[in-house]
CSV table of C-alpha atoms in Angstrom, one decimal:
chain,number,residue,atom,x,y,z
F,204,UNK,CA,87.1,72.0,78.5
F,205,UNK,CA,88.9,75.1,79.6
F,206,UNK,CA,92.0,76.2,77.7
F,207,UNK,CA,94.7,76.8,80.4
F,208,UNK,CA,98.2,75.9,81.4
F,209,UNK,CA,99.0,74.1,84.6
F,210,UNK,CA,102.0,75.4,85.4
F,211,UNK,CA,103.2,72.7,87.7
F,212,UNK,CA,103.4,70.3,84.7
F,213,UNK,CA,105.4,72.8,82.4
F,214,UNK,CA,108.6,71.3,82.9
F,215,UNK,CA,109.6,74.2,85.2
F,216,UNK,CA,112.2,72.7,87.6
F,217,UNK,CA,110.8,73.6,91.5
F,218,UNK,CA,114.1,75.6,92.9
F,219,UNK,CA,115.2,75.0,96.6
F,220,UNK,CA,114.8,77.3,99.1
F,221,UNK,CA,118.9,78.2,100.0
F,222,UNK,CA,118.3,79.2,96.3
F,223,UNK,CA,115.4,81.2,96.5
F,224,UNK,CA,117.4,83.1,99.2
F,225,UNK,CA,120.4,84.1,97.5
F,226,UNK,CA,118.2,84.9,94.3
F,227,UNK,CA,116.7,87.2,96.6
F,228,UNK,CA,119.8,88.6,98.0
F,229,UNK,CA,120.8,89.2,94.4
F,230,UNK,CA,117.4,90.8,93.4
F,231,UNK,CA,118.3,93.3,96.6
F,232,UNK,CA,121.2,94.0,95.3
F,233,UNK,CA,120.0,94.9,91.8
F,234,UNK,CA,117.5,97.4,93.1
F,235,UNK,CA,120.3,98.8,95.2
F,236,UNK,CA,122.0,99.4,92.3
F,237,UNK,CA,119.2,100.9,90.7
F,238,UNK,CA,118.2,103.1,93.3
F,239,UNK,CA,121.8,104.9,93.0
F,240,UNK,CA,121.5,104.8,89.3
F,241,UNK,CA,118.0,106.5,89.6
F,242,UNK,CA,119.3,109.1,91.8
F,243,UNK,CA,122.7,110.1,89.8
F,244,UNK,CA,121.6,110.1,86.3
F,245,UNK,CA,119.8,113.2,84.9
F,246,UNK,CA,120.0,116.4,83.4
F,247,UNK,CA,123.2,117.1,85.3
F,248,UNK,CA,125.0,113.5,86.0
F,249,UNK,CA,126.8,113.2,89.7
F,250,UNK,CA,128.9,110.4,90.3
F,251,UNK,CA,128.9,107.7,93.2
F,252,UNK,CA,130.8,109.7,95.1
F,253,UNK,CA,128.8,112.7,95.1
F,254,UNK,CA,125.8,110.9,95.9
F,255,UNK,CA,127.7,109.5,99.0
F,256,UNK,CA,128.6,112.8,100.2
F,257,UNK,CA,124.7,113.8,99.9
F,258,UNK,CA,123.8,110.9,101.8
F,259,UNK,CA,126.4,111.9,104.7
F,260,UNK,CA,125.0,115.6,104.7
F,261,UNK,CA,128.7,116.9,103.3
F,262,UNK,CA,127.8,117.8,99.8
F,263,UNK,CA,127.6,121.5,98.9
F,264,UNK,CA,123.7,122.9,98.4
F,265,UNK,CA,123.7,122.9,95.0
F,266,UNK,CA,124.8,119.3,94.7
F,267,UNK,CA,122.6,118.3,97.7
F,268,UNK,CA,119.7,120.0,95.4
F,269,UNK,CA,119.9,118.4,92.3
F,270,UNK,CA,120.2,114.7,94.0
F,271,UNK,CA,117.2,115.6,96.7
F,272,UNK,CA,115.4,116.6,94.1
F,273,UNK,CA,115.2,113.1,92.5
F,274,UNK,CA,114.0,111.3,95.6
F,275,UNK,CA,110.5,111.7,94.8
F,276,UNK,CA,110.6,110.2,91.8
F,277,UNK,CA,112.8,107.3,92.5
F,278,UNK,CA,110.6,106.5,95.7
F,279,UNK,CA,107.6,106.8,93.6
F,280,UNK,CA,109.6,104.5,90.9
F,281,UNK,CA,109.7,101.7,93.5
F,282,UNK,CA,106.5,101.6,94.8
F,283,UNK,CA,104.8,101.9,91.3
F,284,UNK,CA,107.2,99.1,89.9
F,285,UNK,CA,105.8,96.7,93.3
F,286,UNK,CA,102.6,97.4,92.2
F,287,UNK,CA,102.5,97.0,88.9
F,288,UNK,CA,104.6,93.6,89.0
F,289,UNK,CA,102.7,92.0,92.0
F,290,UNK,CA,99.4,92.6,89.9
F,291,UNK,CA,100.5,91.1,87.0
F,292,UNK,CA,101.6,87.9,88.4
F,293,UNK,CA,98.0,87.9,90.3
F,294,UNK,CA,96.6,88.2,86.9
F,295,UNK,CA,98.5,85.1,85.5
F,296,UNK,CA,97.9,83.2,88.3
F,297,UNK,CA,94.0,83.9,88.8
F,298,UNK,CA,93.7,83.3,85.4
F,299,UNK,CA,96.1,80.7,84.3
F,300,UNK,CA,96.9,82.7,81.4
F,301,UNK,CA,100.4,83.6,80.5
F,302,UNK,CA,99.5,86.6,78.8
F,303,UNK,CA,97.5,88.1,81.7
F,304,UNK,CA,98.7,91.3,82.8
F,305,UNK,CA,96.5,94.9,84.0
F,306,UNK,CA,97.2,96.8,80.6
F,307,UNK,CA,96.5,93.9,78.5
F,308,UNK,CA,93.4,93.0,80.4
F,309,UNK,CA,91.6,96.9,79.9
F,310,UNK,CA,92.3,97.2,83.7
F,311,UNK,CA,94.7,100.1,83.5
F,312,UNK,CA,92.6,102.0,80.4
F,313,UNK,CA,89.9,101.4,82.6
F,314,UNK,CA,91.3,103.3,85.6
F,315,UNK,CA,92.5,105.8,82.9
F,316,UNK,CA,88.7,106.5,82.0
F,317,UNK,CA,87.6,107.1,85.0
F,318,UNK,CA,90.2,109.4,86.2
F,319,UNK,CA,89.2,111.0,83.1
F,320,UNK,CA,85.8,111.2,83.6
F,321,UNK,CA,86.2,112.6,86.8
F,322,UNK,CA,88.4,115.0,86.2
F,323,UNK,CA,86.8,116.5,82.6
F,324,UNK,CA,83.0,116.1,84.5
F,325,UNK,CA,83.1,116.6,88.2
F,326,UNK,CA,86.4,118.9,88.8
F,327,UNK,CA,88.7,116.0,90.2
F,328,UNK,CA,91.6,117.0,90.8
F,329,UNK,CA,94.7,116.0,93.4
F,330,UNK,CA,96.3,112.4,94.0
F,331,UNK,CA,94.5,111.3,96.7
F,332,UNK,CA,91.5,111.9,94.1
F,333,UNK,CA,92.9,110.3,91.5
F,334,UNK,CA,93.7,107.2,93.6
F,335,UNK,CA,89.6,107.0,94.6
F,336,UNK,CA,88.5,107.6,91.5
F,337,UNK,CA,90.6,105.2,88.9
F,338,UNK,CA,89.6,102.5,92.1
F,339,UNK,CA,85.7,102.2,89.8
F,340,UNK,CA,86.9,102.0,86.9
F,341,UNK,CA,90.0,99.3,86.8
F,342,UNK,CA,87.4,97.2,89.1
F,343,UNK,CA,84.0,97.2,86.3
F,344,UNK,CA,86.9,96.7,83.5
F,345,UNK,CA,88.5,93.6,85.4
F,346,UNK,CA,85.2,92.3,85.6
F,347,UNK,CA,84.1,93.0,82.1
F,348,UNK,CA,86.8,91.3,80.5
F,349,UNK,CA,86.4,88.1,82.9
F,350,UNK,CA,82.8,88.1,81.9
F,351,UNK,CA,83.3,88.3,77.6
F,352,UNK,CA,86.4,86.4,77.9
F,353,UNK,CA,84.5,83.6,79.7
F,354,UNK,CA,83.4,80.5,78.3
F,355,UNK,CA,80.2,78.3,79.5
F,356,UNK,CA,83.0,75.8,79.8
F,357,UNK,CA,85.9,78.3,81.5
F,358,UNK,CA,88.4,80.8,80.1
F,359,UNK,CA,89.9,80.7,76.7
F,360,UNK,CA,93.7,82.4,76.9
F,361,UNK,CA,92.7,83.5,73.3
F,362,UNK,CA,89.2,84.9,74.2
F,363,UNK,CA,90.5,87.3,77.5
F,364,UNK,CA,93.3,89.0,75.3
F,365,UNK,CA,90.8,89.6,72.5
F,366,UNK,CA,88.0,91.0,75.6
F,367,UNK,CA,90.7,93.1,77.1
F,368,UNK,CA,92.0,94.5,73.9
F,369,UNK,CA,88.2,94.8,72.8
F,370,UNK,CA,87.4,96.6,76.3
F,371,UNK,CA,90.9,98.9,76.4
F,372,UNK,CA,90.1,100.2,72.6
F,373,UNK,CA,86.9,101.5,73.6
F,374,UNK,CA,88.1,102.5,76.4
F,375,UNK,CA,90.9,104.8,75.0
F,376,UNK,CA,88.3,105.7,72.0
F,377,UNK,CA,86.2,107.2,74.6
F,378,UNK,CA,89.1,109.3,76.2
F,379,UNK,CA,90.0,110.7,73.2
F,380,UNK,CA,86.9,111.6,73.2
F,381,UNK,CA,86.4,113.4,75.9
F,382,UNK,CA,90.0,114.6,76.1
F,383,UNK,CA,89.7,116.5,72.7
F,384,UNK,CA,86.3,118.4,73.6
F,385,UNK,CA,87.6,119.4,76.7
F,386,UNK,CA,91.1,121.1,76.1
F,387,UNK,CA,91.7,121.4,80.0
F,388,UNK,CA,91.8,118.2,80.6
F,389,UNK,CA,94.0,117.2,77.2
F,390,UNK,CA,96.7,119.5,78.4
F,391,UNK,CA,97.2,117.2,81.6
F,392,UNK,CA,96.4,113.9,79.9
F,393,UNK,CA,98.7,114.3,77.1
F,394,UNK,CA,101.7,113.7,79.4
F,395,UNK,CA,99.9,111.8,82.4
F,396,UNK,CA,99.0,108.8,79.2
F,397,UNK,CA,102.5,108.1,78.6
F,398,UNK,CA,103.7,106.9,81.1
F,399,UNK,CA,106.5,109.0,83.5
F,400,UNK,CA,107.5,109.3,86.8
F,401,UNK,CA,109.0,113.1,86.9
F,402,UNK,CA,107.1,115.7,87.9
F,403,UNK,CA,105.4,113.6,90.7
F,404,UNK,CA,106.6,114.9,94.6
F,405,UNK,CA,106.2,113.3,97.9
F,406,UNK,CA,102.1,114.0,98.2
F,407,UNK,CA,101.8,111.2,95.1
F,408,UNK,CA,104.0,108.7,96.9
F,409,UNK,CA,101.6,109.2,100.3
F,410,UNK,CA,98.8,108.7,98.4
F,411,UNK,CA,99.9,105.7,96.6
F,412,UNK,CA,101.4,104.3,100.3
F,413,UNK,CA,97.7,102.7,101.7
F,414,UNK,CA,96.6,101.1,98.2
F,415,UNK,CA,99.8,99.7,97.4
F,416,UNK,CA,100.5,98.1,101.3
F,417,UNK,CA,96.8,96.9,101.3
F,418,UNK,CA,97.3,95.4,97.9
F,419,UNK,CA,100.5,93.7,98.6
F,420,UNK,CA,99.4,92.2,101.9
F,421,UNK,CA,96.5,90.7,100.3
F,422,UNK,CA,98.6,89.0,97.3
F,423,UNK,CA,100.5,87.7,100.0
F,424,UNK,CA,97.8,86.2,101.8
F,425,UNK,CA,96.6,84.8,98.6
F,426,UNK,CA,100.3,82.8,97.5
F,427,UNK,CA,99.1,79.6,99.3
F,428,UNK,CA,95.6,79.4,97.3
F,429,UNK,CA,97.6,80.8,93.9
F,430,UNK,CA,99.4,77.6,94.2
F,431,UNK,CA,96.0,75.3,94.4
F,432,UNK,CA,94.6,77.4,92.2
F,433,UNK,CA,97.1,76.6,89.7
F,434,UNK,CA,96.6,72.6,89.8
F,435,UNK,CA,92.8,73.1,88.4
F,436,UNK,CA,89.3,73.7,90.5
F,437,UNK,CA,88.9,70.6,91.5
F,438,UNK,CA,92.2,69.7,92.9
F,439,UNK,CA,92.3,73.2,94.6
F,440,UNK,CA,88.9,72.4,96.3
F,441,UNK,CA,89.9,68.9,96.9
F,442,UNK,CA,92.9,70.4,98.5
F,443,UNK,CA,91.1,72.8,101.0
F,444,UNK,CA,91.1,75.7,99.1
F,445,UNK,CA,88.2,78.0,97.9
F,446,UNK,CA,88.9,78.7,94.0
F,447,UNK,CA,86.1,81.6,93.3
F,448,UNK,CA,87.1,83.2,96.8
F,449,UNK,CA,90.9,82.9,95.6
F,450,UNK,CA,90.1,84.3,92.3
F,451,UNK,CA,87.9,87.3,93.8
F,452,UNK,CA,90.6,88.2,96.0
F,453,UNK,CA,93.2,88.0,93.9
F,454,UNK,CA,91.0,90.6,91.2
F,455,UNK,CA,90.4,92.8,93.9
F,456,UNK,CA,94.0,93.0,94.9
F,457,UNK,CA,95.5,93.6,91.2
F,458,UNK,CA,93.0,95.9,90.8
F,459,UNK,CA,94.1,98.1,93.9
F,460,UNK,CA,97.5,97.7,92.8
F,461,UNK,CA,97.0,98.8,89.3
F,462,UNK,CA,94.6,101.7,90.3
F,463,UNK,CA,97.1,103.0,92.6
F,464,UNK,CA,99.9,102.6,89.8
F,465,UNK,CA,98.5,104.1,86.9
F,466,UNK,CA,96.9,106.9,89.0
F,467,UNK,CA,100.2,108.0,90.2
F,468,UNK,CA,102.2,107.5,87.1
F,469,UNK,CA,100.0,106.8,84.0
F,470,UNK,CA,99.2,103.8,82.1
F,471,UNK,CA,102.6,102.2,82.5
F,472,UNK,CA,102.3,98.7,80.5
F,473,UNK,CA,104.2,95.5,80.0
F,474,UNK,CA,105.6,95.9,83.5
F,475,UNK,CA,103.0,93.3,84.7
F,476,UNK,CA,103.6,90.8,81.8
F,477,UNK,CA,107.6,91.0,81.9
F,478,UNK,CA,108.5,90.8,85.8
F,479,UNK,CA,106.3,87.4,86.3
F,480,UNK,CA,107.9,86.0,83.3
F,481,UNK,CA,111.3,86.6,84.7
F,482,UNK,CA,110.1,85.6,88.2
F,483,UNK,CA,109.1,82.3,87.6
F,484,UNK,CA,112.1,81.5,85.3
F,485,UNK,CA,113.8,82.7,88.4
F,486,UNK,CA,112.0,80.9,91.9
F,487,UNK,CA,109.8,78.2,89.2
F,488,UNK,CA,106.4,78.2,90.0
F,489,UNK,CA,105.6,78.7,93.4
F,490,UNK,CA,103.2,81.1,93.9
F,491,UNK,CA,104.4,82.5,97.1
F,492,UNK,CA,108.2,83.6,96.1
F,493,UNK,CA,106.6,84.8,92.6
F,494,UNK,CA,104.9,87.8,94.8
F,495,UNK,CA,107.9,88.2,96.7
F,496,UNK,CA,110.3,88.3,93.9
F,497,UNK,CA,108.2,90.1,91.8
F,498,UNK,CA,108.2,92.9,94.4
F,499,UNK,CA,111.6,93.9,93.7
F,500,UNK,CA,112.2,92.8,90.7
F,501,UNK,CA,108.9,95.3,89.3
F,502,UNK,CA,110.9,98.7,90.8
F,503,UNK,CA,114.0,97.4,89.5
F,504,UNK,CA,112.6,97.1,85.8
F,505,UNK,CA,110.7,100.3,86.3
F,506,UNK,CA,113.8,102.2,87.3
F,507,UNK,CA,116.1,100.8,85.5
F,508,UNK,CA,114.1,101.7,82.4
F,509,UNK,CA,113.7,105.2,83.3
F,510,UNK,CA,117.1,106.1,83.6
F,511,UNK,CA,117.9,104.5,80.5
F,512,UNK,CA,115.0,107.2,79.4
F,513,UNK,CA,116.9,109.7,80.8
F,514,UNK,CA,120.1,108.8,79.5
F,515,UNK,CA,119.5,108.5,75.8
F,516,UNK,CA,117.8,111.3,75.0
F,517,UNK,CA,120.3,114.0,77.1
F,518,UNK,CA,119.2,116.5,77.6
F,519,UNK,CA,115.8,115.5,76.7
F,520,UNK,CA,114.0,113.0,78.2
F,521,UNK,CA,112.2,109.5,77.0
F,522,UNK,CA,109.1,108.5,79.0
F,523,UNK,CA,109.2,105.5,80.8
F,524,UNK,CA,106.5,104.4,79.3
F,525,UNK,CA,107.8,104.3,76.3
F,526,UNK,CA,110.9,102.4,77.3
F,527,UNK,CA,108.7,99.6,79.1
F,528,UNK,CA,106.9,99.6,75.9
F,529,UNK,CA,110.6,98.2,73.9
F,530,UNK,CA,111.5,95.8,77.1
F,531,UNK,CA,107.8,94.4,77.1
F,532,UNK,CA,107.0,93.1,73.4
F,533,UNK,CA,109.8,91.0,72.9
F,534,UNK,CA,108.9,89.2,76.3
F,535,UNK,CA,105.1,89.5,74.9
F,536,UNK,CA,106.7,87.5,72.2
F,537,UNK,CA,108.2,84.9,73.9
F,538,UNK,CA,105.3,84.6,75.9
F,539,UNK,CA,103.0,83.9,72.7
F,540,UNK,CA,105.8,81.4,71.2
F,541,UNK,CA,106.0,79.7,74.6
F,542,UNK,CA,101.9,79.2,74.6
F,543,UNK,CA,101.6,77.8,70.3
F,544,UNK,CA,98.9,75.2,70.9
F,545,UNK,CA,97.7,76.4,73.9
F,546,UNK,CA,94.7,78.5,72.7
């Protein structure tokens, strides 16, 4: 018998819909909040103010400078945080598996390789490039990890952590590989691995724009079937609903969303396993206002973690990645202690 959760049954109360609204409101608001914070803090910090006057075209050049020049990242901030949030509640929901997220599934170490690959072997180089060619490789790690973590009976929780960990080791063991014998290529992957969203301009966000809106509108098509899906095979098919179509749709959508993400900003993890965690303690378990929640809640988390980055290391700065890495295990914890029994 398969080892998964139903959600509906875990005691999560459903949440109405005036609710769900003014939580969304609320989540707006946060990333509002955000967004300022992501474009005053820095090397040089400006105030509220200051940032107001930029807005309104009256700031001095110097001051209009320094705040234009963190645009880029915060709009690449956003639309990385969508991505990676909205694929990892796919993941958990395709899967039934709390711990389901793109890193811990070898999807984003997989994108990672090939990006790699192509750059060290074929002369890649660019962002639309880098979108096309991590595309490949999060899509045959997805589906590697499905296929060891699958039992003749289903999916073990246990057994899909332990393929993607398996898969993302050998994965990064072959990069290191190939990064080390070609020195080139280690001199950009050094800092592209960690995780940051400096350094990118407008021609990342461009090319992150059709995977990510192409992604999203598929999860959203999908919320209705999520939902079946979640209730067990049969009961989605008895329902209406087409569980392997649901589940190949929803792969193939976290996998464009993931691609784009960790093409444009590195291997970002425990973005994907946090946000859904959040969400559904949040909206409960509807499917549906997970994905919507989840897609501004993700940038929130992602910017809200890189200015802390930025502000604790002054003048210096802490990768993103790095800071996701500290908000992400305790909820990894919480996740596992939520799931004893469950294996």
């Amino acid at each position: 018998m398969a080892t998964v959760s139903l959600r509906p049954s875990s005691g999560v109360p459903q949440r109405g819909t005036a609710r769900r609204v003014y939580g969304l409101c609320a989540a707006l608001a946060a990333l509002a909040l955000a967004l300022f914070a992501s474009v005053m803090f820095g090397s040089r910090t400006t105030s509220f103010g200051e940032v107001v006057e930029v807005l309104r075209g009256t700031a001095d050049l110097p001051l209009t400078t320094v705040v234009e020049s963190r645009y880029p990242r915060t709009a690449i901030g956003v639309l990385a945080g969508l991505c990676l949030a909205v694929a990892g509640t796919l993941m958990q929901g395709i899967t039934r598996n709390d711990l389901a997220e793109p890193g811990l599934l070898g999807i984003n170490a997989g994108a990672s390789a090939s990006i790699v690959t192509a750059t060290a072997f074929w002369g890649a180089s660019g962002s639309t490039e880098a979108m096309w060619w991590a595309l490949p490789g999060a899509l045959v790690a997805g589906f590697m990890v499905q296929a060891i973590g699958s039992t003749r009976s289903g999916r073990s929780q246990v057994r899909l952590v332990l393929a993607g960990a398996v898969l993302s080791a050998v994965l990064m063991a072959y990069i290191q590989a190939v990064t080390l014998t070609k020195p080139q290529v280690f001199d950009s992957y050094r800092y592209w691995v960690v995780g940051a969203l400096g350094g990118r301009d407008f021609a990342v966000l461009q090319a992150m724009l059709p995977f990510a809106a192409a992604g999203l509108l598929l999860a959203l098509l999908l919320g209705r079937g999520l939902n079946a899906l979640a209730l067990g095979d049969s009961t989605a098919a008895a329902l209406g609903a087409r569980p392997a179509l649901v589940r190949t749709g929803g792969l193939a959508a976290a996998t464009v969303l993931s691609a784009a993400a960790t093409a444009a900003v590195g291997p970002i993890a425990f973005v994907g396993l946090a946000v859904p965690h959040i969400v559904r303690m949040l909206v409960g378990v509807d499917f549906r206002w997970q994905i919507a929640f989840s897609a501004v809640v993700g940038p929130t988390l992602l910017l809200a973690a890189d200015v802390v980055g930025r502000v604790v290391m002054r003048p210096q700065e802490l990768m993103v990645g790095v800071v996701t890495a500290f908000v992400g295990a305790p909820a990894l914890l919480v996740a596992v202690r939520r799931m004893r029994g469950n294996t």
